[in-house]
């Protein structure tokens, strides 16, 4: 390329619409899965009023599946997006920069799409590593930009519909004769991208899909590492919860008939055992055996109405996760426990000793540890 010549000439092949379509449709699938599972996660954590009393507690593995898919599809999208950007980057040098108002808007929407997509994948990936090196609050920003990306993506697909249609099938139509010698190269590129997706998936998905845990390479948390073979997101020390002793511990159940229980009294109530996962929003999940008292039994004794919502309050004095709320589906579920034991032992302090909430189909962040109060509106 001669100096000063603009725009540059791209002699490399595969920077064409057919390659862009081939990679783009898989990227589209990854984004669609990621967006829908992200919405599920958002609404389970922050249900709007009309949903708050209806958040389902079944299937028990529901959130584990959707959040596992959310993180896996986001990670798979990284090599796909990289390949897609490589395919189309010569368009950056398109000249003239803008040909019409429509063209300007189209380029602008692609700019929003690329910037938003890179932002979502980067912040999401760092979130799975529990690393928040930015000044804004992750959840609302990640959520808002997701809408921006999906909007720009739908617009992009609509604008490109004719080209996508022309290149979707196995063979390109005669009207768009492409150099046929590109076929093998394109297949090699797609095979390489497929291999990259397979590799990043295989080496990370074991953090939530435990049968593949032996292949874990890059995942920040291994499902077997942690006290009582269960990972910990925030330790008792990190949460500022001092050692809580059995003697001083009290559980307050505040409802129409408020009462207080000591740990011995809690242990003397009927105990149930359930097998339920902790499914962390940050991408890991692991099933465990929990033993404790049914929350619904505790609520009945306080005279709580059947449809009451419940606030679960931790002894942790500050931090975003010290309180969680639960609608009747979860509060009345026979599997929802105030757990005292984990895998046959007393809870480790890092798992919420002496008592923590465990409920089916619920984001890990809402499985409150070091529970000191259950509150129902009087
Ligand atoms: N009080 C309190 N409960 C909490 C948290 C917390 O920081 N404080 N972290 C939550 C998060 S993000 C997760 S994933 C689970 C993890 O439970 P574990 O440490 O027992 O595996 O606890 C939840 N319960
Ligand atoms: Mo979490």
CSV table of N, CA and C in Angstrom, one decimal, residues 48-189:
chain,number,residue,atom,x,y,z
A,48,UNK,N,-40.5,-7.0,39.1
A,48,UNK,CA,-41.4,-5.8,39.2
A,48,UNK,C,-42.6,-6.3,40.0
A,49,UNK,N,-43.4,-5.3,40.5
A,49,UNK,CA,-44.5,-5.6,41.4
A,49,UNK,C,-45.4,-6.7,40.9
A,50,UNK,N,-45.8,-6.7,39.7
A,50,UNK,CA,-46.8,-7.7,39.2
A,50,UNK,C,-46.2,-9.1,39.2
A,51,UNK,N,-44.8,-9.2,39.2
A,51,UNK,CA,-44.2,-10.5,39.2
A,51,UNK,C,-43.8,-11.0,40.5
A,52,UNK,N,-43.6,-10.1,41.5
A,52,UNK,CA,-42.9,-10.3,42.7
A,52,UNK,C,-43.6,-11.5,43.5
A,53,UNK,N,-44.9,-11.7,43.4
A,53,UNK,CA,-45.5,-12.8,44.1
A,53,UNK,C,-45.6,-14.1,43.3
A,54,UNK,N,-45.1,-14.0,42.1
A,54,UNK,CA,-45.3,-15.2,41.2
A,54,UNK,C,-44.0,-15.8,40.7
A,55,UNK,N,-42.8,-15.3,41.2
A,55,UNK,CA,-41.5,-15.8,40.8
A,55,UNK,C,-41.6,-17.3,41.1
A,56,UNK,N,-41.4,-18.2,40.1
A,56,UNK,CA,-41.6,-19.6,40.4
A,56,UNK,C,-40.4,-20.2,41.2
A,57,UNK,N,-40.7,-21.3,41.9
A,57,UNK,CA,-39.6,-21.9,42.7
A,57,UNK,C,-39.3,-23.3,42.0
A,58,UNK,N,-39.8,-23.5,40.9
A,58,UNK,CA,-39.5,-24.8,40.1
A,58,UNK,C,-39.3,-24.4,38.7
A,59,UNK,N,-38.6,-25.2,37.9
A,59,UNK,CA,-37.8,-26.4,38.4
A,59,UNK,C,-36.7,-25.9,39.3
A,60,UNK,N,-36.3,-26.8,40.2
A,60,UNK,CA,-35.3,-26.4,41.2
A,60,UNK,C,-34.0,-26.0,40.6
A,61,UNK,N,-33.7,-26.5,39.4
A,61,UNK,CA,-32.4,-26.2,38.7
A,61,UNK,C,-32.6,-25.1,37.7
A,62,UNK,N,-33.7,-24.5,37.7
A,62,UNK,CA,-34.0,-23.5,36.7
A,62,UNK,C,-33.0,-22.4,36.6
A,63,UNK,N,-32.7,-21.7,37.7
A,63,UNK,CA,-31.8,-20.6,37.6
A,63,UNK,C,-30.3,-21.1,37.3
A,64,UNK,N,-30.1,-22.3,37.9
A,64,UNK,CA,-28.7,-22.8,37.6
A,64,UNK,C,-28.5,-23.0,36.1
A,65,UNK,N,-29.6,-23.5,35.4
A,65,UNK,CA,-29.5,-23.7,34.0
A,65,UNK,C,-29.4,-22.3,33.2
A,66,UNK,N,-30.3,-21.4,33.5
A,66,UNK,CA,-30.3,-20.1,32.8
A,66,UNK,C,-29.1,-19.3,33.0
A,67,UNK,N,-28.6,-19.3,34.3
A,67,UNK,CA,-27.4,-18.5,34.5
A,67,UNK,C,-26.2,-19.2,33.9
A,68,UNK,N,-26.1,-20.5,34.0
A,68,UNK,CA,-25.0,-21.2,33.3
A,68,UNK,C,-25.0,-20.9,31.9
A,69,UNK,N,-26.2,-20.9,31.2
A,69,UNK,CA,-26.2,-20.6,29.8
A,69,UNK,C,-25.9,-19.1,29.5
A,70,UNK,N,-26.2,-18.3,30.4
A,70,UNK,CA,-25.9,-16.8,30.2
A,70,UNK,C,-24.4,-16.6,30.2
A,71,UNK,N,-23.7,-17.2,31.1
A,71,UNK,CA,-22.3,-17.0,31.2
A,71,UNK,C,-21.6,-17.8,30.0
A,72,UNK,N,-22.1,-19.0,29.7
A,72,UNK,CA,-21.5,-19.8,28.7
A,72,UNK,C,-21.7,-19.2,27.3
A,73,UNK,N,-22.9,-18.6,27.0
A,73,UNK,CA,-23.1,-18.0,25.7
A,73,UNK,C,-22.3,-16.7,25.6
A,74,UNK,N,-22.2,-16.0,26.7
A,74,UNK,CA,-21.4,-14.8,26.7
A,74,UNK,C,-19.9,-15.1,26.4
A,75,UNK,N,-19.4,-16.2,27.0
A,75,UNK,CA,-18.0,-16.5,26.8
A,75,UNK,C,-17.8,-17.0,25.3
A,76,UNK,N,-18.8,-17.8,24.8
A,76,UNK,CA,-18.7,-18.3,23.4
A,76,UNK,C,-18.8,-17.1,22.5
A,77,UNK,N,-19.5,-16.1,22.8
A,77,UNK,CA,-19.6,-14.9,21.9
A,77,UNK,C,-18.3,-14.2,21.7
A,78,UNK,N,-17.3,-14.4,22.6
A,78,UNK,CA,-16.1,-13.6,22.5
A,78,UNK,C,-15.3,-14.0,21.2
A,79,UNK,N,-15.0,-15.3,21.0
A,79,UNK,CA,-14.3,-15.7,19.7
A,79,UNK,C,-15.2,-15.4,18.5
A,80,UNK,N,-16.5,-15.6,18.7
A,80,UNK,CA,-17.4,-15.3,17.5
A,80,UNK,C,-17.4,-13.8,17.2
A,81,UNK,N,-17.4,-12.9,18.2
A,81,UNK,CA,-17.4,-11.5,17.9
A,81,UNK,C,-16.1,-11.1,17.3
A,82,UNK,N,-15.0,-11.7,17.8
A,82,UNK,CA,-13.7,-11.4,17.3
A,82,UNK,C,-13.6,-11.7,15.8
A,83,UNK,N,-14.1,-12.9,15.4
A,83,UNK,CA,-14.1,-13.4,14.0
A,83,UNK,C,-14.9,-12.5,13.2
A,84,UNK,N,-16.1,-12.1,13.7
A,84,UNK,CA,-17.0,-11.3,12.9
A,84,UNK,C,-16.4,-9.9,12.7
A,85,UNK,N,-15.7,-9.3,13.7
A,85,UNK,CA,-15.1,-8.0,13.5
A,85,UNK,C,-14.0,-8.1,12.6
A,86,UNK,N,-13.2,-9.2,12.6
A,86,UNK,CA,-12.1,-9.3,11.7
A,86,UNK,C,-12.6,-9.4,10.2
A,87,UNK,N,-13.8,-10.1,10.1
A,87,UNK,CA,-14.3,-10.2,8.7
A,87,UNK,C,-14.8,-8.9,8.2
A,88,UNK,N,-15.3,-8.0,9.0
A,88,UNK,CA,-15.9,-6.8,8.5
A,88,UNK,C,-15.1,-5.5,8.7
A,89,UNK,N,-13.9,-5.7,9.3
A,89,UNK,CA,-13.2,-4.4,9.7
A,89,UNK,C,-12.8,-3.6,8.5
A,90,UNK,N,-12.6,-4.2,7.3
A,90,UNK,CA,-12.2,-3.3,6.2
A,90,UNK,C,-13.3,-2.2,5.9
A,91,UNK,N,-14.5,-2.5,6.4
A,91,UNK,CA,-15.6,-1.5,6.2
A,91,UNK,C,-15.3,-0.2,6.9
A,92,UNK,N,-14.5,-0.3,7.9
A,92,UNK,CA,-14.1,0.9,8.7
A,92,UNK,C,-13.6,1.9,7.8
A,93,UNK,N,-12.9,1.4,6.7
A,93,UNK,CA,-12.2,2.4,5.8
A,93,UNK,C,-13.0,2.7,4.6
A,94,UNK,N,-14.3,2.4,4.6
A,94,UNK,CA,-15.2,2.7,3.5
A,94,UNK,C,-15.1,4.2,3.2
A,95,UNK,N,-15.0,4.4,1.9
A,95,UNK,CA,-14.9,5.8,1.5
A,95,UNK,C,-15.9,6.1,0.4
A,96,UNK,N,-16.6,7.2,0.4
A,96,UNK,CA,-16.6,8.2,1.4
A,96,UNK,C,-17.3,7.7,2.7
A,97,UNK,N,-16.9,8.4,3.8
A,97,UNK,CA,-17.3,8.0,5.1
A,97,UNK,C,-18.8,7.9,5.2
A,98,UNK,N,-19.5,8.8,4.6
A,98,UNK,CA,-21.0,8.8,4.7
A,98,UNK,C,-21.5,9.2,3.3
A,99,UNK,N,-22.5,8.4,2.8
A,99,UNK,CA,-23.0,8.7,1.5
A,99,UNK,C,-24.4,9.4,1.6
A,100,UNK,N,-25.1,9.2,2.7
A,100,UNK,CA,-26.4,9.8,2.8
A,100,UNK,C,-26.8,9.7,4.2
A,101,UNK,N,-27.9,10.3,4.5
A,101,UNK,CA,-28.4,10.3,5.9
A,101,UNK,C,-28.6,8.9,6.4
A,102,UNK,N,-29.3,8.1,5.5
A,102,UNK,CA,-29.6,6.7,5.8
A,102,UNK,C,-28.3,6.0,6.1
A,103,UNK,N,-27.3,6.2,5.2
A,103,UNK,CA,-26.0,5.5,5.4
A,103,UNK,C,-25.3,5.9,6.7
A,104,UNK,N,-25.4,7.2,7.0
A,104,UNK,CA,-24.8,7.7,8.3
A,104,UNK,C,-25.5,7.1,9.5
A,105,UNK,N,-26.8,7.0,9.4
A,105,UNK,CA,-27.5,6.3,10.6
A,105,UNK,C,-27.1,4.9,10.7
A,106,UNK,N,-27.0,4.2,9.5
A,106,UNK,CA,-26.6,2.8,9.6
A,106,UNK,C,-25.3,2.6,10.2
A,107,UNK,N,-24.3,3.5,9.8
A,107,UNK,CA,-23.0,3.3,10.3
A,107,UNK,C,-23.0,3.6,11.8
A,108,UNK,N,-23.8,4.6,12.2
A,108,UNK,CA,-23.9,5.0,13.6
A,108,UNK,C,-24.4,3.8,14.4
A,109,UNK,N,-25.4,3.1,13.9
A,109,UNK,CA,-26.0,2.0,14.6
A,109,UNK,C,-25.0,0.8,14.7
A,110,UNK,N,-24.2,0.6,13.7
A,110,UNK,CA,-23.2,-0.4,13.8
A,110,UNK,C,-22.2,0.0,14.8
A,111,UNK,N,-21.8,1.3,14.9
A,111,UNK,CA,-20.9,1.7,15.9
A,111,UNK,C,-21.4,1.4,17.3
A,112,UNK,N,-22.7,1.7,17.5
A,112,UNK,CA,-23.3,1.5,18.8
A,112,UNK,C,-23.3,0.0,19.1
A,113,UNK,N,-23.6,-0.8,18.1
A,113,UNK,CA,-23.7,-2.3,18.2
A,113,UNK,C,-22.3,-2.8,18.7
A,114,UNK,N,-21.3,-2.4,17.9
A,114,UNK,CA,-19.9,-2.9,18.2
A,114,UNK,C,-19.5,-2.5,19.6
A,115,UNK,N,-19.6,-1.2,19.9
A,115,UNK,CA,-19.2,-0.7,21.2
A,115,UNK,C,-19.9,-1.3,22.3
A,116,UNK,N,-21.3,-1.5,22.2
A,116,UNK,CA,-22.1,-2.0,23.2
A,116,UNK,C,-21.8,-3.5,23.4
A,117,UNK,N,-21.6,-4.2,22.3
A,117,UNK,CA,-21.3,-5.7,22.4
A,117,UNK,C,-20.0,-5.9,23.1
A,118,UNK,N,-18.9,-5.2,22.7
A,118,UNK,CA,-17.6,-5.3,23.3
A,118,UNK,C,-17.7,-5.0,24.8
A,119,UNK,N,-18.5,-3.9,25.1
A,119,UNK,CA,-18.7,-3.5,26.5
A,119,UNK,C,-19.3,-4.6,27.4
A,120,UNK,N,-20.4,-5.2,26.8
A,120,UNK,CA,-21.2,-6.2,27.5
A,120,UNK,C,-20.3,-7.5,27.8
A,121,UNK,N,-19.6,-7.9,26.7
A,121,UNK,CA,-18.8,-9.1,26.9
A,121,UNK,C,-17.6,-8.9,27.9
A,122,UNK,N,-17.0,-7.7,27.8
A,122,UNK,CA,-15.9,-7.4,28.7
A,122,UNK,C,-16.3,-7.3,30.1
A,123,UNK,N,-17.4,-6.5,30.4
A,123,UNK,CA,-17.8,-6.3,31.8
A,123,UNK,C,-18.3,-7.7,32.3
A,124,UNK,N,-19.1,-8.4,31.5
A,124,UNK,CA,-19.6,-9.7,31.9
A,124,UNK,C,-18.4,-10.7,32.3
A,125,UNK,N,-17.4,-10.7,31.4
A,125,UNK,CA,-16.3,-11.6,31.7
A,125,UNK,C,-15.6,-11.2,33.0
A,126,UNK,N,-15.3,-9.9,33.2
A,126,UNK,CA,-14.7,-9.5,34.4
A,126,UNK,C,-15.5,-9.7,35.6
A,127,UNK,N,-16.8,-9.7,35.4
A,127,UNK,CA,-17.8,-10.0,36.5
A,127,UNK,C,-17.6,-11.4,37.0
A,128,UNK,N,-17.5,-12.3,36.0
A,128,UNK,CA,-17.3,-13.7,36.4
A,128,UNK,C,-16.0,-13.9,37.2
A,129,UNK,N,-15.1,-13.0,37.0
A,129,UNK,CA,-13.8,-13.1,37.8
A,129,UNK,C,-13.9,-12.2,39.1
A,130,UNK,N,-15.1,-11.7,39.4
A,130,UNK,CA,-15.4,-10.9,40.6
A,130,UNK,C,-14.5,-9.7,40.6
A,131,UNK,N,-14.2,-9.1,39.4
A,131,UNK,CA,-13.3,-8.0,39.4
A,131,UNK,C,-14.1,-6.8,38.8
A,132,UNK,N,-14.2,-5.8,39.5
A,132,UNK,CA,-15.0,-4.6,39.1
A,132,UNK,C,-14.2,-3.4,39.0
A,133,UNK,N,-13.3,-3.3,38.0
A,133,UNK,CA,-12.4,-2.2,38.0
A,133,UNK,C,-13.0,-0.9,37.3
A,134,UNK,N,-14.3,-0.7,37.5
A,134,UNK,CA,-14.9,0.5,37.0
A,134,UNK,C,-15.7,1.3,38.0
A,135,UNK,N,-16.0,2.6,37.7
A,135,UNK,CA,-16.6,3.4,38.8
A,135,UNK,C,-18.1,3.3,38.8
A,136,UNK,N,-18.7,2.5,37.9
A,136,UNK,CA,-20.2,2.5,37.9
A,136,UNK,C,-20.6,1.1,38.5
A,137,UNK,N,-21.9,1.1,38.8
A,137,UNK,CA,-22.5,-0.1,39.4
A,137,UNK,C,-22.8,-1.1,38.3
A,138,UNK,N,-22.2,-2.3,38.4
A,138,UNK,CA,-22.3,-3.3,37.3
A,138,UNK,C,-23.7,-3.6,36.8
A,139,UNK,N,-24.5,-4.0,37.7
A,139,UNK,CA,-25.8,-4.6,37.4
A,139,UNK,C,-26.7,-3.7,36.5
A,140,UNK,N,-27.0,-2.5,37.0
A,140,UNK,CA,-27.8,-1.6,36.2
A,140,UNK,C,-27.2,-1.2,34.8
A,141,UNK,N,-25.9,-1.0,34.8
A,141,UNK,CA,-25.3,-0.6,33.5
A,141,UNK,C,-25.3,-1.8,32.5
A,142,UNK,N,-24.9,-3.0,33.0
A,142,UNK,CA,-24.8,-4.1,32.1
A,142,UNK,C,-26.2,-4.4,31.6
A,143,UNK,N,-27.2,-4.2,32.4
A,143,UNK,CA,-28.6,-4.4,32.0
A,143,UNK,C,-29.1,-3.4,31.0
A,144,UNK,N,-28.8,-2.1,31.2
A,144,UNK,CA,-29.2,-1.1,30.3
A,144,UNK,C,-28.5,-1.2,28.9
A,145,UNK,N,-27.2,-1.5,28.9
A,145,UNK,CA,-26.5,-1.6,27.7
A,145,UNK,C,-27.0,-2.8,26.9
A,146,UNK,N,-27.5,-3.9,27.6
A,146,UNK,CA,-28.0,-5.0,26.9
A,146,UNK,C,-29.1,-4.6,26.0
A,147,UNK,N,-30.0,-3.8,26.4
A,147,UNK,CA,-31.1,-3.3,25.6
A,147,UNK,C,-30.6,-2.5,24.4
A,148,UNK,N,-29.6,-1.7,24.6
A,148,UNK,CA,-29.0,-0.9,23.5
A,148,UNK,C,-28.5,-1.9,22.5
A,149,UNK,N,-27.8,-2.9,22.9
A,149,UNK,CA,-27.1,-3.8,22.0
A,149,UNK,C,-28.2,-4.6,21.2
A,150,UNK,N,-29.3,-5.1,21.9
A,150,UNK,CA,-30.3,-5.9,21.2
A,150,UNK,C,-31.0,-5.0,20.2
A,151,UNK,N,-31.3,-3.7,20.6
A,151,UNK,CA,-32.0,-2.8,19.7
A,151,UNK,C,-31.1,-2.6,18.4
A,152,UNK,N,-29.8,-2.3,18.6
A,152,UNK,CA,-28.9,-2.0,17.5
A,152,UNK,C,-28.8,-3.3,16.7
A,153,UNK,N,-28.8,-4.5,17.3
A,153,UNK,CA,-28.7,-5.7,16.6
A,153,UNK,C,-29.9,-6.0,15.7
A,154,UNK,N,-31.1,-5.8,16.2
A,154,UNK,CA,-32.3,-6.0,15.4
A,154,UNK,C,-32.3,-5.0,14.2
A,155,UNK,N,-31.9,-3.8,14.5
A,155,UNK,CA,-31.8,-2.8,13.4
A,155,UNK,C,-30.8,-3.3,12.3
A,156,UNK,N,-29.7,-3.8,12.8
A,156,UNK,CA,-28.6,-4.3,11.9
A,156,UNK,C,-29.1,-5.4,11.0
A,157,UNK,N,-29.8,-6.4,11.7
A,157,UNK,CA,-30.3,-7.5,10.9
A,157,UNK,C,-31.3,-7.1,9.9
A,158,UNK,N,-32.2,-6.1,10.3
A,158,UNK,CA,-33.2,-5.6,9.4
A,158,UNK,C,-32.5,-5.0,8.2
A,159,UNK,N,-31.5,-4.1,8.4
A,159,UNK,CA,-30.8,-3.4,7.3
A,159,UNK,C,-30.1,-4.4,6.4
A,160,UNK,N,-29.5,-5.4,7.0
A,160,UNK,CA,-28.7,-6.4,6.2
A,160,UNK,C,-29.6,-7.6,5.7
A,161,UNK,N,-30.9,-7.6,6.0
A,161,UNK,CA,-31.7,-8.7,5.6
A,161,UNK,C,-31.5,-9.2,4.2
A,162,UNK,N,-31.5,-8.4,3.2
A,162,UNK,CA,-31.3,-8.9,1.9
A,162,UNK,C,-30.0,-9.7,1.7
A,163,UNK,N,-28.9,-9.1,2.2
A,163,UNK,CA,-27.6,-9.8,2.1
A,163,UNK,C,-27.6,-11.1,2.9
A,164,UNK,N,-28.2,-11.0,4.1
A,164,UNK,CA,-28.2,-12.3,5.0
A,164,UNK,C,-29.0,-13.4,4.2
A,165,UNK,N,-30.1,-12.9,3.6
A,165,UNK,CA,-30.9,-13.9,2.9
A,165,UNK,C,-30.1,-14.5,1.7
A,166,UNK,N,-29.4,-13.7,1.0
A,166,UNK,CA,-28.7,-14.1,-0.2
A,166,UNK,C,-27.6,-15.1,0.2
A,167,UNK,N,-27.0,-14.9,1.4
A,167,UNK,CA,-25.9,-15.8,1.8
A,167,UNK,C,-26.2,-16.8,2.8
A,168,UNK,N,-27.4,-17.0,3.2
A,168,UNK,CA,-27.8,-17.9,4.3
A,168,UNK,C,-27.6,-19.4,3.9
A,169,UNK,N,-28.1,-19.7,2.7
A,169,UNK,CA,-28.1,-21.1,2.2
A,169,UNK,C,-26.7,-21.6,2.0
A,170,UNK,N,-26.6,-22.9,1.6
A,170,UNK,CA,-25.3,-23.6,1.4
A,170,UNK,C,-24.6,-23.0,0.2
A,171,UNK,N,-25.4,-22.8,-0.8
A,171,UNK,CA,-24.8,-22.3,-2.1
A,171,UNK,C,-25.2,-20.9,-2.4
A,172,UNK,N,-24.3,-20.1,-2.8
A,172,UNK,CA,-24.7,-18.7,-3.1
A,172,UNK,C,-25.4,-18.7,-4.5
A,173,UNK,N,-26.4,-17.9,-4.5
A,173,UNK,CA,-27.1,-17.8,-5.8
A,173,UNK,C,-26.3,-17.2,-6.9
A,174,UNK,N,-26.6,-17.5,-8.2
A,174,UNK,CA,-25.8,-17.1,-9.3
A,174,UNK,C,-25.6,-15.6,-9.4
A,175,UNK,N,-26.7,-14.9,-9.0
A,175,UNK,CA,-26.6,-13.4,-9.1
A,175,UNK,C,-25.5,-12.8,-8.3
A,176,UNK,N,-25.1,-13.5,-7.3
A,176,UNK,CA,-24.0,-13.0,-6.4
A,176,UNK,C,-22.8,-13.9,-6.5
A,177,UNK,N,-22.4,-14.1,-7.7
A,177,UNK,CA,-21.3,-15.1,-8.0
A,177,UNK,C,-20.1,-14.7,-7.1
A,178,UNK,N,-19.6,-15.6,-6.3
A,178,UNK,CA,-18.5,-15.3,-5.5
A,178,UNK,C,-17.3,-16.2,-6.0
A,179,UNK,N,-16.1,-15.7,-5.8
A,179,UNK,CA,-15.0,-16.6,-6.2
A,179,UNK,C,-15.1,-17.9,-5.5
A,180,UNK,N,-15.3,-19.0,-6.3
A,180,UNK,CA,-15.6,-20.2,-5.6
A,180,UNK,C,-14.4,-20.8,-4.9
A,181,UNK,N,-13.2,-20.3,-5.2
A,181,UNK,CA,-12.0,-20.9,-4.6
A,181,UNK,C,-12.0,-20.4,-3.1
A,182,UNK,N,-12.9,-19.5,-2.7
A,182,UNK,CA,-12.9,-19.1,-1.3
A,182,UNK,C,-13.6,-20.2,-0.4
A,183,UNK,N,-14.3,-21.1,-1.0
A,183,UNK,CA,-15.1,-22.0,-0.2
A,183,UNK,C,-14.2,-22.8,0.8
A,184,UNK,N,-13.2,-23.5,0.4
A,184,UNK,CA,-12.4,-24.2,1.4
A,184,UNK,C,-11.8,-23.3,2.5
A,185,UNK,N,-11.3,-22.1,2.1
A,185,UNK,CA,-10.8,-21.1,3.0
A,185,UNK,C,-11.8,-20.7,4.1
A,186,UNK,N,-13.0,-20.5,3.6
A,186,UNK,CA,-14.1,-20.1,4.5
A,186,UNK,C,-14.4,-21.2,5.4
A,187,UNK,N,-14.4,-22.4,4.9
A,187,UNK,CA,-14.7,-23.6,5.8
A,187,UNK,C,-13.6,-23.7,6.9
A,188,UNK,N,-12.3,-23.4,6.5
A,188,UNK,CA,-11.2,-23.5,7.4
A,188,UNK,C,-11.4,-22.5,8.5
A,189,UNK,N,-11.8,-21.2,8.1
A,189,UNK,CA,-12.0,-20.2,9.1
A,189,UNK,C,-13.1,-20.5,10.0
